Every structure is written in structure tokens, then in C-alpha cells.
PDB file of C-alpha atoms in Angstrom:
ATOM      1  CA  UNK A   1      -3.969  31.118 -27.090  1.00  0.00           C
ATOM      2  CA  UNK A   2      -0.284  30.873 -28.022  1.00  0.00           C
ATOM      3  CA  UNK A   3       1.411  28.272 -25.581  1.00  0.00           C
ATOM      4  CA  UNK A   4       4.692  26.891 -25.001  1.00  0.00           C
ATOM      5  CA  UNK A   5       5.177  23.259 -23.443  1.00  0.00           C
ATOM      6  CA  UNK A   6       8.384  22.516 -22.130  1.00  0.00           C
ATOM      7  CA  UNK A   7       8.742  18.700 -22.022  1.00  0.00           C
ATOM      8  CA  UNK A   8       6.357  18.657 -24.539  1.00  0.00           C
ATOM      9  CA  UNK A   9       7.820  15.451 -26.428  1.00  0.00           C
ATOM     10  CA  UNK A  10       7.698  13.463 -23.072  1.00  0.00           C
ATOM     11  CA  UNK A  11       4.662  11.636 -21.577  1.00  0.00           C
ATOM     12  CA  UNK A  12       2.497  13.938 -19.851  1.00  0.00           C
ATOM     13  CA  UNK A  13       3.643  16.967 -22.034  1.00  0.00           C
ATOM     14  CA  UNK A  14       2.753  14.949 -25.500  1.00  0.00           C
ATOM     15  CA  UNK A  15      -0.961  14.430 -24.062  1.00  0.00           C
ATOM     16  CA  UNK A  16      -1.144  18.275 -23.065  1.00  0.00           C
ATOM     17  CA  UNK A  17      -0.023  19.120 -26.669  1.00  0.00           C
ATOM     18  CA  UNK A  18      -2.445  16.741 -28.206  1.00  0.00           C
ATOM     19  CA  UNK A  19      -5.147  18.260 -26.203  1.00  0.00           C
ATOM     20  CA  UNK A  20      -4.390  22.162 -26.374  1.00  0.00           C
ATOM     21  CA  UNK A  21      -4.289  21.421 -30.328  1.00  0.00           C
ATOM     22  CA  UNK A  22      -7.718  19.837 -30.257  1.00  0.00           C
ATOM     23  CA  UNK A  23      -9.034  22.743 -28.633  1.00  0.00           C
ATOM     24  CA  UNK A  24      -7.400  25.004 -31.763  1.00  0.00           C
ATOM     25  CA  UNK A  25      -4.359  26.496 -29.556  1.00  0.00           C
ATOM     26  CA  UNK A  26      -1.318  27.593 -30.933  1.00  0.00           C
ATOM     27  CA  UNK A  27       1.598  25.367 -29.561  1.00  0.00           C
ATOM     28  CA  UNK A  28       5.352  25.387 -29.581  1.00  0.00           C
ATOM     29  CA  UNK A  29       7.158  22.661 -27.822  1.00  0.00           C
ATOM     30  CA  UNK A  30      10.565  23.253 -26.088  1.00  0.00           C
ATOM     31  CA  UNK A  31      12.139  19.818 -25.452  1.00  0.00           C
ATOM     32  CA  UNK A  32      15.571  18.472 -25.646  1.00  0.00           C
ATOM     33  CA  UNK A  33      14.434  14.844 -27.085  1.00  0.00           C
ATOM     34  CA  UNK A  34      16.526  13.057 -24.186  1.00  0.00           C
ATOM     35  CA  UNK A  35      13.658  10.680 -23.411  1.00  0.00           C
ATOM     36  CA  UNK A  36      13.763   8.637 -26.212  1.00  0.00           C
ATOM     37  CA  UNK A  37      10.906   8.018 -28.850  1.00  0.00           C
ATOM     38  CA  UNK A  38       8.519  10.604 -29.469  1.00  0.00           C
ATOM     39  CA  UNK A  39       4.498  10.016 -29.156  1.00  0.00           C
ATOM     40  CA  UNK A  40       2.428  10.779 -31.582  1.00  0.00           C
ATOM     41  CA  UNK A  41       4.964  11.413 -34.565  1.00  0.00           C
ATOM     42  CA  UNK A  42       2.258  13.091 -37.093  1.00  0.00           C
ATOM     43  CA  UNK A  43       1.525  15.729 -34.705  1.00  0.00           C
ATOM     44  CA  UNK A  44       5.099  16.670 -33.792  1.00  0.00           C
ATOM     45  CA  UNK A  45       6.219  16.782 -37.175  1.00  0.00           C
ATOM     46  CA  UNK A  46       3.748  19.801 -37.794  1.00  0.00           C
ATOM     47  CA  UNK A  47       4.977  21.759 -34.739  1.00  0.00           C
ATOM     48  CA  UNK A  48       7.963  23.998 -33.768  1.00  0.00           C
ATOM     49  CA  UNK A  49      10.554  22.367 -31.497  1.00  0.00           C
ATOM     50  CA  UNK A  50      12.605  24.388 -29.759  1.00  0.00           C
ATOM     51  CA  UNK A  51      15.897  22.862 -28.064  1.00  0.00           C
ATOM     52  CA  UNK A  52      16.367  23.946 -24.182  1.00  0.00           C
ATOM     53  CA  UNK A  53      19.621  25.747 -25.619  1.00  0.00           C
ATOM     54  CA  UNK A  54      17.471  28.443 -27.065  1.00  0.00           C
ATOM     55  CA  UNK A  55      16.559  29.984 -23.776  1.00  0.00           C
ATOM     56  CA  UNK A  56      18.805  33.128 -24.431  1.00  0.00           C
ATOM     57  CA  UNK A  57      16.091  34.800 -26.211  1.00  0.00           C
ATOM     58  CA  UNK A  58      13.133  36.363 -24.845  1.00  0.00           C
ATOM     59  CA  UNK A  59      10.033  34.044 -24.830  1.00  0.00           C
ATOM     60  CA  UNK A  60       6.655  35.585 -25.203  1.00  0.00           C
ATOM     61  CA  UNK A  61       3.544  33.108 -24.923  1.00  0.00           C
ATOM     62  CA  UNK A  62       0.167  33.585 -23.303  1.00  0.00           C
ATOM     63  CA  UNK A  63       0.268  30.236 -21.597  1.00  0.00           C
ATOM     64  CA  UNK A  64       3.604  28.462 -20.360  1.00  0.00           C
ATOM     65  CA  UNK A  65       3.628  24.808 -19.404  1.00  0.00           C
ATOM     66  CA  UNK A  66       6.616  24.012 -17.585  1.00  0.00           C
ATOM     67  CA  UNK A  67       6.996  19.685 -17.433  1.00  0.00           C
ATOM     68  CA  UNK A  68      10.523  19.589 -18.691  1.00  0.00           C
ATOM     69  CA  UNK A  69      12.420  17.696 -16.108  1.00  0.00           C
ATOM     70  CA  UNK A  70      14.524  14.805 -15.589  1.00  0.00           C
ATOM     71  CA  UNK A  71      12.328  12.202 -13.694  1.00  0.00           C
ATOM     72  CA  UNK A  72      13.119   8.620 -11.895  1.00  0.00           C
ATOM     73  CA  UNK A  73      14.669   8.140  -8.334  1.00  0.00           C
ATOM     74  CA  UNK A  74      18.032   5.819  -9.168  1.00  0.00           C
ATOM     75  CA  UNK A  75      19.334   8.013 -11.704  1.00  0.00           C
ATOM     76  CA  UNK A  76      19.200  11.117  -9.646  1.00  0.00           C
ATOM     77  CA  UNK A  77      20.944   9.308  -6.858  1.00  0.00           C
ATOM     78  CA  UNK A  78      23.635   8.491  -8.876  1.00  0.00           C
ATOM     79  CA  UNK A  79      24.007  11.543 -10.526  1.00  0.00           C
ATOM     80  CA  UNK A  80      22.462  14.453  -8.753  1.00  0.00           C
ATOM     81  CA  UNK A  81      24.140  17.391 -10.226  1.00  0.00           C
ATOM     82  CA  UNK A  82      22.446  16.550 -13.591  1.00  0.00           C
ATOM     83  CA  UNK A  83      19.140  16.626 -11.930  1.00  0.00           C
ATOM     84  CA  UNK A  84      19.684  19.763 -10.404  1.00  0.00           C
ATOM     85  CA  UNK A  85      21.221  21.414 -13.657  1.00  0.00           C
ATOM     86  CA  UNK A  86      18.141  20.461 -15.357  1.00  0.00           C
ATOM     87  CA  UNK A  87      14.950  20.628 -12.804  1.00  0.00           C
ATOM     88  CA  UNK A  88      16.456  23.667 -10.808  1.00  0.00           C
ATOM     89  CA  UNK A  89      18.556  25.877 -12.865  1.00  0.00           C
ATOM     90  CA  UNK A  90      16.368  24.926 -16.014  1.00  0.00           C
ATOM     91  CA  UNK A  91      13.336  26.123 -14.137  1.00  0.00           C
ATOM     92  CA  UNK A  92      15.282  29.097 -13.336  1.00  0.00           C
ATOM     93  CA  UNK A  93      16.155  29.667 -17.108  1.00  0.00           C
ATOM     94  CA  UNK A  94      12.701  29.524 -18.025  1.00  0.00           C
ATOM     95  CA  UNK A  95      11.196  31.772 -15.437  1.00  0.00           C
ATOM     96  CA  UNK A  96      13.781  34.585 -16.592  1.00  0.00           C
ATOM     97  CA  UNK A  97      12.992  34.039 -20.144  1.00  0.00           C
ATOM     98  CA  UNK A  98       9.477  34.935 -19.706  1.00  0.00           C
ATOM     99  CA  UNK A  99       9.734  37.168 -16.672  1.00  0.00           C
ATOM    100  CA  UNK A 100       9.511  40.165 -18.868  1.00  0.00           C
ATOM    101  CA  UNK A 101       6.840  39.111 -21.413  1.00  0.00           C
ATOM    102  CA  UNK A 102       3.099  39.254 -21.412  1.00  0.00           C
ATOM    103  CA  UNK A 103       2.381  35.970 -19.987  1.00  0.00           C
ATOM    104  CA  UNK A 104      -0.922  35.432 -19.123  1.00  0.00           C
ATOM    105  CA  UNK A 105      -0.014  32.067 -17.034  1.00  0.00           C
ATOM    106  CA  UNK A 106       2.680  29.719 -16.055  1.00  0.00           C
ATOM    107  CA  UNK A 107       1.778  26.525 -14.820  1.00  0.00           C
ATOM    108  CA  UNK A 108       4.511  24.288 -13.301  1.00  0.00           C
ATOM    109  CA  UNK A 109       4.587  20.362 -12.952  1.00  0.00           C
ATOM    110  CA  UNK A 110       5.554  19.667  -9.349  1.00  0.00           C
ATOM    111  CA  UNK A 111       5.634  16.065  -7.709  1.00  0.00           C
ATOM    112  CA  UNK A 112       3.960  14.968  -5.027  1.00  0.00           C
ATOM    113  CA  UNK A 113       7.352  13.319  -3.880  1.00  0.00           C
ATOM    114  CA  UNK A 114       8.212  16.560  -2.333  1.00  0.00           C
ATOM    115  CA  UNK A 115       5.823  15.543   0.753  1.00  0.00           C
ATOM    116  CA  UNK A 116       8.421  12.342   1.589  1.00  0.00           C
ATOM    117  CA  UNK A 117       6.566  10.074   4.062  1.00  0.00           C
ATOM    118  CA  UNK A 118       3.914  12.148   5.094  1.00  0.00           C
ATOM    119  CA  UNK A 119       2.305  12.246   8.624  1.00  0.00           C
ATOM    120  CA  UNK A 120      -1.139  12.988   7.539  1.00  0.00           C
ATOM    121  CA  UNK A 121      -3.545  11.286   5.105  1.00  0.00           C
ATOM    122  CA  UNK A 122      -4.921  12.263   2.939  1.00  0.00           C
ATOM    123  CA  UNK A 123      -2.259  14.808   2.507  1.00  0.00           C
ATOM    124  CA  UNK A 124      -3.158  18.511   1.496  1.00  0.00           C
ATOM    125  CA  UNK A 125      -1.004  21.087   0.141  1.00  0.00           C
ATOM    126  CA  UNK A 126       0.008  22.348   3.750  1.00  0.00           C
ATOM    127  CA  UNK A 127       1.591  19.191   4.911  1.00  0.00           C
ATOM    128  CA  UNK A 128       5.488  19.347   5.684  1.00  0.00           C
ATOM    129  CA  UNK A 129       7.607  18.745   2.568  1.00  0.00           C
ATOM    130  CA  UNK A 130      10.480  16.087   3.457  1.00  0.00           C
ATOM    131  CA  UNK A 131      11.993  15.026  -0.200  1.00  0.00           C
ATOM    132  CA  UNK A 132      13.784  11.730   0.240  1.00  0.00           C
ATOM    133  CA  UNK A 133      15.813  11.883  -2.822  1.00  0.00           C
ATOM    134  CA  UNK A 134      17.584  14.153  -4.987  1.00  0.00           C
ATOM    135  CA  UNK A 135      14.660  13.917  -7.577  1.00  0.00           C
ATOM    136  CA  UNK A 136      12.252  14.795  -5.198  1.00  0.00           C
ATOM    137  CA  UNK A 137      14.396  17.678  -3.987  1.00  0.00           C
ATOM    138  CA  UNK A 138      15.151  19.528  -7.180  1.00  0.00           C
ATOM    139  CA  UNK A 139      11.382  19.241  -8.191  1.00  0.00           C
ATOM    140  CA  UNK A 140      10.760  20.836  -5.028  1.00  0.00           C
ATOM    141  CA  UNK A 141      13.168  23.457  -5.380  1.00  0.00           C
ATOM    142  CA  UNK A 142      11.920  24.217  -8.970  1.00  0.00           C
ATOM    143  CA  UNK A 143       8.530  24.750  -7.163  1.00  0.00           C
ATOM    144  CA  UNK A 144       9.899  27.374  -4.589  1.00  0.00           C
ATOM    145  CA  UNK A 145      11.630  29.469  -7.445  1.00  0.00           C
ATOM    146  CA  UNK A 146       8.284  29.292  -9.409  1.00  0.00           C
ATOM    147  CA  UNK A 147       6.155  30.414  -6.602  1.00  0.00           C
ATOM    148  CA  UNK A 148       8.904  33.137  -5.629  1.00  0.00           C
ATOM    149  CA  UNK A 149       8.960  34.443  -9.221  1.00  0.00           C
ATOM    150  CA  UNK A 150       5.397  34.811  -8.863  1.00  0.00           C
ATOM    151  CA  UNK A 151       5.270  36.808  -5.321  1.00  0.00           C
ATOM    152  CA  UNK A 152       8.651  39.085  -6.573  1.00  0.00           C
ATOM    153  CA  UNK A 153       7.907  39.438 -10.466  1.00  0.00           C
ATOM    154  CA  UNK A 154       4.080  39.394 -10.382  1.00  0.00           C
ATOM    155  CA  UNK A 155       4.060  36.528 -12.798  1.00  0.00           C
ATOM    156  CA  UNK A 156       0.779  34.931 -12.775  1.00  0.00           C
ATOM    157  CA  UNK A 157       2.035  31.365 -11.538  1.00  0.00           C
ATOM    158  CA  UNK A 158       0.262  27.735 -10.618  1.00  0.00           C
ATOM    159  CA  UNK A 159       1.963  24.736  -9.245  1.00  0.00           C
ATOM    160  CA  UNK A 160       0.394  21.248  -9.586  1.00  0.00           C
ATOM    161  CA  UNK A 161       1.704  18.554  -7.526  1.00  0.00           C
ATOM    162  CA  UNK A 162       1.244  15.272  -9.622  1.00  0.00           C
ATOM    163  CA  UNK A 163       0.538  12.064  -7.900  1.00  0.00           C
ATOM    164  CA  UNK A 164       1.190   8.628  -9.495  1.00  0.00           C
ATOM    165  CA  UNK A 165       0.544   9.598 -13.083  1.00  0.00           C
ATOM    166  CA  UNK A 166      -0.059   6.491 -15.416  1.00  0.00           C
ATOM    167  CA  UNK A 167      -1.324   5.980 -19.172  1.00  0.00           C
ATOM    168  CA  UNK A 168      -0.655   4.480 -22.207  1.00  0.00           C
ATOM    169  CA  UNK A 169       2.728   5.572 -23.690  1.00  0.00           C
ATOM    170  CA  UNK A 170       4.304   5.944 -19.894  1.00  0.00           C
ATOM    171  CA  UNK A 171       7.819   6.222 -20.391  1.00  0.00           C
ATOM    172  CA  UNK A 172       9.427   2.451 -20.326  1.00  0.00           C
ATOM    173  CA  UNK A 173      12.932   2.370 -21.506  1.00  0.00           C
ATOM    174  CA  UNK A 174      15.724   3.333 -19.469  1.00  0.00           C
ATOM    175  CA  UNK A 175      15.747   3.748 -15.570  1.00  0.00           C
ATOM    176  CA  UNK A 176      13.702   1.080 -13.568  1.00  0.00           C
ATOM    177  CA  UNK A 177      11.167   2.613 -11.571  1.00  0.00           C
ATOM    178  CA  UNK A 178       7.799   2.877 -13.573  1.00  0.00           C
ATOM    179  CA  UNK A 179       5.502   0.073 -11.795  1.00  0.00           C
ATOM    180  CA  UNK A 180       2.701  -0.355 -14.770  1.00  0.00           C
ATOM    181  CA  UNK A 181       5.039  -0.419 -17.443  1.00  0.00           C
ATOM    182  CA  UNK A 182       7.273  -3.016 -15.443  1.00  0.00           C
ATOM    183  CA  UNK A 183       4.478  -4.949 -14.906  1.00  0.00           C
ATOM    184  CA  UNK A 184       3.018  -4.819 -18.629  1.00  0.00           C
ATOM    185  CA  UNK A 185       6.352  -5.868 -19.790  1.00  0.00           C
ATOM    186  CA  UNK A 186       6.754  -8.997 -17.506  1.00  0.00           C
ATOM    187  CA  UNK A 187       3.130 -10.003 -18.364  1.00  0.00           C
ATOM    188  CA  UNK A 188       4.131  -9.911 -22.103  1.00  0.00           C
ATOM    189  CA  UNK A 189       7.136 -12.114 -21.608  1.00  0.00           C
ATOM    190  CA  UNK A 190       5.257 -14.486 -19.239  1.00  0.00           C
ATOM    191  CA  UNK A 191       7.259 -13.586 -16.058  1.00  0.00           C
ATOM    192  CA  UNK A 192       6.332 -12.907 -12.409  1.00  0.00           C
ATOM    193  CA  UNK A 193       5.118  -9.453 -11.847  1.00  0.00           C
ATOM    194  CA  UNK A 194       7.607  -8.370  -8.866  1.00  0.00           C
ATOM    195  CA  UNK A 195       5.801  -6.690  -6.165  1.00  0.00           C
ATOM    196  CA  UNK A 196       7.935  -4.672  -3.897  1.00  0.00           C
ATOM    197  CA  UNK A 197       7.538  -5.647  -0.324  1.00  0.00           C
ATOM    198  CA  UNK A 198       4.063  -7.403   0.737  1.00  0.00           C
ATOM    199  CA  UNK A 199       1.984  -5.324  -1.924  1.00  0.00           C
ATOM    200  CA  UNK A 200       0.130  -3.634   0.706  1.00  0.00           C
ATOM    201  CA  UNK A 201       1.453  -0.181  -0.091  1.00  0.00           C
ATOM    202  CA  UNK A 202      -1.120   2.463  -1.499  1.00  0.00           C
ATOM    203  CA  UNK A 203      -0.659   4.437  -4.524  1.00  0.00           C
ATOM    204  CA  UNK A 204      -2.936   7.500  -5.606  1.00  0.00           C
ATOM    205  CA  UNK A 205      -2.807   6.378  -9.463  1.00  0.00           C
ATOM    206  CA  UNK A 206      -4.030   9.347 -11.579  1.00  0.00           C
ATOM    207  CA  UNK A 207      -4.689   9.116 -15.236  1.00  0.00           C
ATOM    208  CA  UNK A 208      -2.814  11.304 -17.649  1.00  0.00           C
ATOM    209  CA  UNK A 209      -5.776  12.450 -19.062  1.00  0.00           C
ATOM    210  CA  UNK A 210      -7.265  13.995 -15.812  1.00  0.00           C
ATOM    211  CA  UNK A 211      -3.968  15.419 -15.281  1.00  0.00           C
ATOM    212  CA  UNK A 212      -4.022  17.370 -18.773  1.00  0.00           C
ATOM    213  CA  UNK A 213      -7.434  18.707 -17.936  1.00  0.00           C
ATOM    214  CA  UNK A 214      -5.975  20.056 -14.529  1.00  0.00           C
ATOM    215  CA  UNK A 215      -3.210  21.982 -16.448  1.00  0.00           C
ATOM    216  CA  UNK A 216      -5.655  23.546 -19.147  1.00  0.00           C
ATOM    217  CA  UNK A 217      -8.074  24.517 -16.079  1.00  0.00           C
ATOM    218  CA  UNK A 218      -4.997  26.049 -14.269  1.00  0.00           C
ATOM    219  CA  UNK A 219      -4.364  28.146 -17.393  1.00  0.00           C
ATOM    220  CA  UNK A 220      -7.625  29.275 -18.150  1.00  0.00           C
ATOM    221  CA  UNK A 221      -8.598  30.376 -14.744  1.00  0.00           C
ATOM    222  CA  UNK A 222      -8.019  33.713 -12.830  1.00  0.00           C
ATOM    223  CA  UNK A 223      -5.954  31.958 -10.090  1.00  0.00           C
ATOM    224  CA  UNK A 224      -2.304  32.630  -9.541  1.00  0.00           C
ATOM    225  CA  UNK A 225       0.097  32.109  -6.847  1.00  0.00           C
ATOM    226  CA  UNK A 226      -1.586  28.764  -5.854  1.00  0.00           C
ATOM    227  CA  UNK A 227      -0.253  25.150  -5.104  1.00  0.00           C
ATOM    228  CA  UNK A 228      -2.625  22.501  -5.884  1.00  0.00           C
ATOM    229  CA  UNK A 229      -2.747  18.443  -5.555  1.00  0.00           C
ATOM    230  CA  UNK A 230      -3.526  16.590  -8.480  1.00  0.00           C
ATOM    231  CA  UNK A 231      -4.534  13.084  -7.493  1.00  0.00           C
ATOM    232  CA  UNK A 232      -7.243  10.719  -7.770  1.00  0.00           C
ATOM    233  CA  UNK A 233      -7.943  10.760  -4.053  1.00  0.00           C
ATOM    234  CA  UNK A 234      -8.888   7.052  -4.085  1.00  0.00           C
ATOM    235  CA  UNK A 235      -5.511   5.036  -3.636  1.00  0.00           C
ATOM    236  CA  UNK A 236      -5.055   1.404  -4.375  1.00  0.00           C
ATOM    237  CA  UNK A 237      -2.803  -1.057  -3.409  1.00  0.00           C
ATOM    238  CA  UNK A 238       0.128  -2.245  -5.666  1.00  0.00           C
ATOM    239  CA  UNK A 239      -1.326  -5.985  -4.801  1.00  0.00           C
ATOM    240  CA  UNK A 240      -4.595  -4.923  -6.268  1.00  0.00           C
ATOM    241  CA  UNK A 241      -3.057  -3.338  -9.586  1.00  0.00           C
ATOM    242  CA  UNK A 242      -0.946  -6.450  -9.721  1.00  0.00           C
ATOM    243  CA  UNK A 243      -4.166  -8.718  -9.739  1.00  0.00           C
ATOM    244  CA  UNK A 244      -5.762  -6.671 -12.626  1.00  0.00           C
ATOM    245  CA  UNK A 245      -2.694  -7.503 -14.591  1.00  0.00           C
ATOM    246  CA  UNK A 246      -1.603 -11.113 -13.944  1.00  0.00           C
ATOM    247  CA  UNK A 247      -1.764 -13.550 -11.092  1.00  0.00           C
ATOM    248  CA  UNK A 248       1.690 -14.788 -11.526  1.00  0.00           C
ATOM    249  CA  UNK A 249       4.037 -12.399  -8.914  1.00  0.00           C
ATOM    250  CA  UNK A 250       6.601 -12.913  -6.649  1.00  0.00           C
ATOM    251  CA  UNK A 251       7.568 -10.293  -3.595  1.00  0.00           C
ATOM    252  CA  UNK A 252      11.031  -8.266  -3.823  1.00  0.00           C
ATOM    253  CA  UNK A 253      12.977  -6.433  -0.829  1.00  0.00           C
ATOM    254  CA  UNK A 254      10.766  -3.213   0.383  1.00  0.00           C
ATOM    255  CA  UNK A 255      12.793   0.015  -0.570  1.00  0.00           C
ATOM    256  CA  UNK A 256      13.630   2.539   2.201  1.00  0.00           C
ATOM    257  CA  UNK A 257      12.645   6.213   1.970  1.00  0.00           C
ATOM    258  CA  UNK A 258       9.386   5.075  -0.021  1.00  0.00           C
ATOM    259  CA  UNK A 259       5.771   5.906   1.971  1.00  0.00           C
ATOM    260  CA  UNK A 260       3.450   3.295   2.440  1.00  0.00           C
ATOM    261  CA  UNK A 261       0.921   5.506   0.862  1.00  0.00           C
ATOM    262  CA  UNK A 262       0.121   8.088  -1.389  1.00  0.00           C
ATOM    263  CA  UNK A 263      -3.102   9.714  -1.015  1.00  0.00           C
ATOM    264  CA  UNK A 264      -3.943  13.138  -2.102  1.00  0.00           C
ATOM    265  CA  UNK A 265      -6.458  15.566  -0.681  1.00  0.00           C
ATOM    266  CA  UNK A 266      -7.753  17.201  -3.743  1.00  0.00           C
ATOM    267  CA  UNK A 267     -10.565  19.433  -2.147  1.00  0.00           C
ATOM    268  CA  UNK A 268      -8.419  22.354  -2.765  1.00  0.00           C
ATOM    269  CA  UNK A 269      -8.607  22.053  -6.516  1.00  0.00           C
ATOM    270  CA  UNK A 270     -11.726  20.897  -6.638  1.00  0.00           C
ATOM    271  CA  UNK A 271     -13.186  23.778  -4.867  1.00  0.00           C
ATOM    272  CA  UNK A 272     -11.114  26.403  -6.692  1.00  0.00           C
ATOM    273  CA  UNK A 273     -10.595  24.986 -10.077  1.00  0.00           C
ATOM    274  CA  UNK A 274     -13.597  22.948 -10.168  1.00  0.00           C
ATOM    275  CA  UNK A 275     -11.223  19.907 -11.193  1.00  0.00           C
ATOM    276  CA  UNK A 276     -11.987  16.128 -10.430  1.00  0.00           C
ATOM    277  CA  UNK A 277     -10.659  13.090 -11.880  1.00  0.00           C
ATOM    278  CA  UNK A 278     -13.128  11.240 -14.176  1.00  0.00           C
ATOM    279  CA  UNK A 279     -11.401   8.041 -15.206  1.00  0.00           C
ATOM    280  CA  UNK A 280     -11.818   4.945 -12.915  1.00  0.00           C
ATOM    281  CA  UNK A 281      -8.599   3.302 -11.927  1.00  0.00           C
ATOM    282  CA  UNK A 282      -9.931  -0.211 -13.500  1.00  0.00           C
ATOM    283  CA  UNK A 283     -10.931   1.282 -16.882  1.00  0.00           C
ATOM    284  CA  UNK A 284      -7.361   3.171 -16.889  1.00  0.00           C
ATOM    285  CA  UNK A 285      -5.442  -0.301 -16.306  1.00  0.00           C
ATOM    286  CA  UNK A 286      -7.830  -2.088 -19.094  1.00  0.00           C
ATOM    287  CA  UNK A 287      -6.714   0.845 -21.424  1.00  0.00           C
ATOM    288  CA  UNK A 288      -3.311  -0.356 -20.607  1.00  0.00           C
ATOM    289  CA  UNK A 289      -4.019  -4.163 -20.936  1.00  0.00           C
ATOM    290  CA  UNK A 290      -5.538  -3.334 -24.526  1.00  0.00           C
ATOM    291  CA  UNK A 291      -2.299  -1.589 -25.550  1.00  0.00           C
ATOM    292  CA  UNK A 292       0.144  -3.999 -24.261  1.00  0.00           C
ATOM    293  CA  UNK A 293       1.991  -4.324 -27.289  1.00  0.00           C
ATOM    294  CA  UNK A 294       3.244  -1.050 -26.965  1.00  0.00           C
ATOM    295  CA  UNK A 295       5.669  -2.221 -24.354  1.00  0.00           C
ATOM    296  CA  UNK A 296       7.098  -4.958 -26.559  1.00  0.00           C
ATOM    297  CA  UNK A 297      10.529  -3.362 -26.895  1.00  0.00           C
ATOM    298  CA  UNK A 298      10.672  -2.012 -23.055  1.00  0.00           C
ATOM    299  CA  UNK A 299      13.205  -3.508 -20.861  1.00  0.00           C
ATOM    300  CA  UNK A 300      12.333  -6.653 -18.941  1.00  0.00           C
ATOM    301  CA  UNK A 301      13.128  -6.135 -15.472  1.00  0.00           C
ATOM    302  CA  UNK A 302      13.665  -9.704 -13.425  1.00  0.00           C
ATOM    303  CA  UNK A 303      14.185  -9.801  -9.926  1.00  0.00           C
ATOM    304  CA  UNK A 304      17.879  -9.839 -10.236  1.00  0.00           C
ATOM    305  CA  UNK A 305      18.008  -7.131 -12.544  1.00  0.00           C
ATOM    306  CA  UNK A 306      16.142  -4.722 -10.277  1.00  0.00           C
ATOM    307  CA  UNK A 307      18.669  -5.742  -7.119  1.00  0.00           C
ATOM    308  CA  UNK A 308      21.261  -4.887  -9.381  1.00  0.00           C
ATOM    309  CA  UNK A 309      19.798  -1.256 -10.485  1.00  0.00           C
ATOM    310  CA  UNK A 310      18.535  -0.549  -7.111  1.00  0.00           C
ATOM    311  CA  UNK A 311      21.841  -0.931  -5.177  1.00  0.00           C
ATOM    312  CA  UNK A 312      22.483   3.032  -4.767  1.00  0.00           C
ATOM    313  CA  UNK A 313      18.981   3.140  -3.677  1.00  0.00           C
ATOM    314  CA  UNK A 314      19.368   0.898  -0.661  1.00  0.00           C
ATOM    315  CA  UNK A 315      22.951   2.167  -0.063  1.00  0.00           C
ATOM    316  CA  UNK A 316      22.417   5.728   0.201  1.00  0.00           C
ATOM    317  CA  UNK A 317      18.633   5.726   1.677  1.00  0.00           C
ATOM    318  CA  UNK A 318      18.901   2.992   3.850  1.00  0.00           C
TER     319      UNK A 318
END
């Protein structure tokens, strides 16, 4: 297939591009390279990379994977307009660029943060959505656009709501937020791991390799106009994660507008797409520890630095 991957130089996007190429698909990347260093440089040197600004021309691909987005909670609170421009208007622009093409499948990377603080666990796709901060809201608005364009313009679309994606190469520079990258850098520097609250909150950590399999299965299938949860379906506590990395830790203030657990109901994607996670959590964390040197240049987040970085979080979401 002739594939376009927006955000293809990012964390999930780079894994997706890698696997598509191994399966002998033709791949074009669209990325503004705003997220820092590119993973797998040798691969990307051989690919065509389009800038987002080149969207004024018609795009004609078999499969389009739309992963380009601004992430992280705190920056979205500080600069919500930028998040709207990228995550909402950017999604609209991509949809319009492919609307009159012969596209076979448009797969959107949605976020499980749309659920906010769910009332039901495990959480299925019919749960009421209540985004708690601008990042979550703008990703959910992007999903609404995707599904609406599928309905009105008959685009073959699928939206994947991703839960707590992790893996080697996860973005670690820039804004505070990614727990595994934070912990690994703290371990490297022999600093205590900063555990939010009592650490008993659970997260549905899902390995990036399993996530990529879901994207490709969604593209290959004949199913359209559907939303799927993509998670491990087996959440673990943050305290357990910390124990796998280091026994040196401290506790910091619990944050408002965060759920006590994320727990995906993945029966729909198992049944309709035949997808299920393959990588066990312990194995995924051990792979991270085996590659811990990749985090040498990551920022070190101390308790004091985190308190400063999350001031707006507590100010607006309390």
C-alpha cells in the first residue's frame, strides 16, 4: 500500500513507519519535526518527509495514519490555542486534503484521555466522555471531525483511543509528564523516583509495538466508521512500576483531574479486528531498563522542579 503517516517522526509514528516498511509498504511521512530528535535516522533519511504546510495540495494515498498532534497536559493548559490549531484544525486540514482522493482507510490516533474520570471500569467505547484539560479536549474534537467526515463524506475511517502508550524511545525531553521516562532518568542519576499521590493509582500501560499492530490491522480491515479502545486490558499500579525500576522513591502531591485508574475494555477490538496485546508489562519494562542509556540526555525532574512545572495544573484544574 501507498501510505502516509502524519507525525511519522514521533514516538508511535516512527514505530509504525518502521513496521510498514518491513512489510514492504511504500511510506511517506508528514511531520514538522517539532518534537526533537528523530528516531531511526537511517530509515528516515531514505523517506520523503513533507511539512505540514504542504497541505494545500491534494493528497492521494491508500492508507493515511494521522498521528501528528501536540501532546502533554501542562503545555496544553498554558497554550490551548496552539493545541487547537494543531490537534483540531490540523486534523480538519488532513481530512480535507484526502476527502476527494481514492483513500482506502484513514486511521486516527485518538486518546483515552477523552474519558476524563470514568464512572465505569473497565471503560468501554460507549462511556461518557468528559475531557479534563485542553489536550484531551482537542484530541476528542479531532476524533469528532474524523467520524463526521466518515459519515458525511463516506471516508473509510477508524479511530483508535490509545491507553498509556510506553516503549523504548518515548519522548523524554520537553514538558514534564511521561512517567517512565521520568523514572528512568531519575534512576540513572541515582535520584529518588517521584511517585504521584500514594502510587496506588493504576494505569493501563500498553506497549508501542502492540499499538502499531492495532493501527495496521485497522487499515487492513474492511471495518469503517468505528471507534476502538487500544489498551492492555490489564492495569498496574504506579507503585508497582516504580518497584520494577528502583527501591528509592518519594511521594509528591496527588494531581487534580487525573483518574485513579485507567482500565480499557478491549473486547470490541478483539472481536472486530482480531487484535490483542502480546507484550507482557514486565517484559516491556525490562526492555526499557536494558536501554536506559538512551535517557542520559533527558531532563532530570526533581520534586522541586515538578512543583514549579505543575503550578498551572493545580491552578486551573483544582
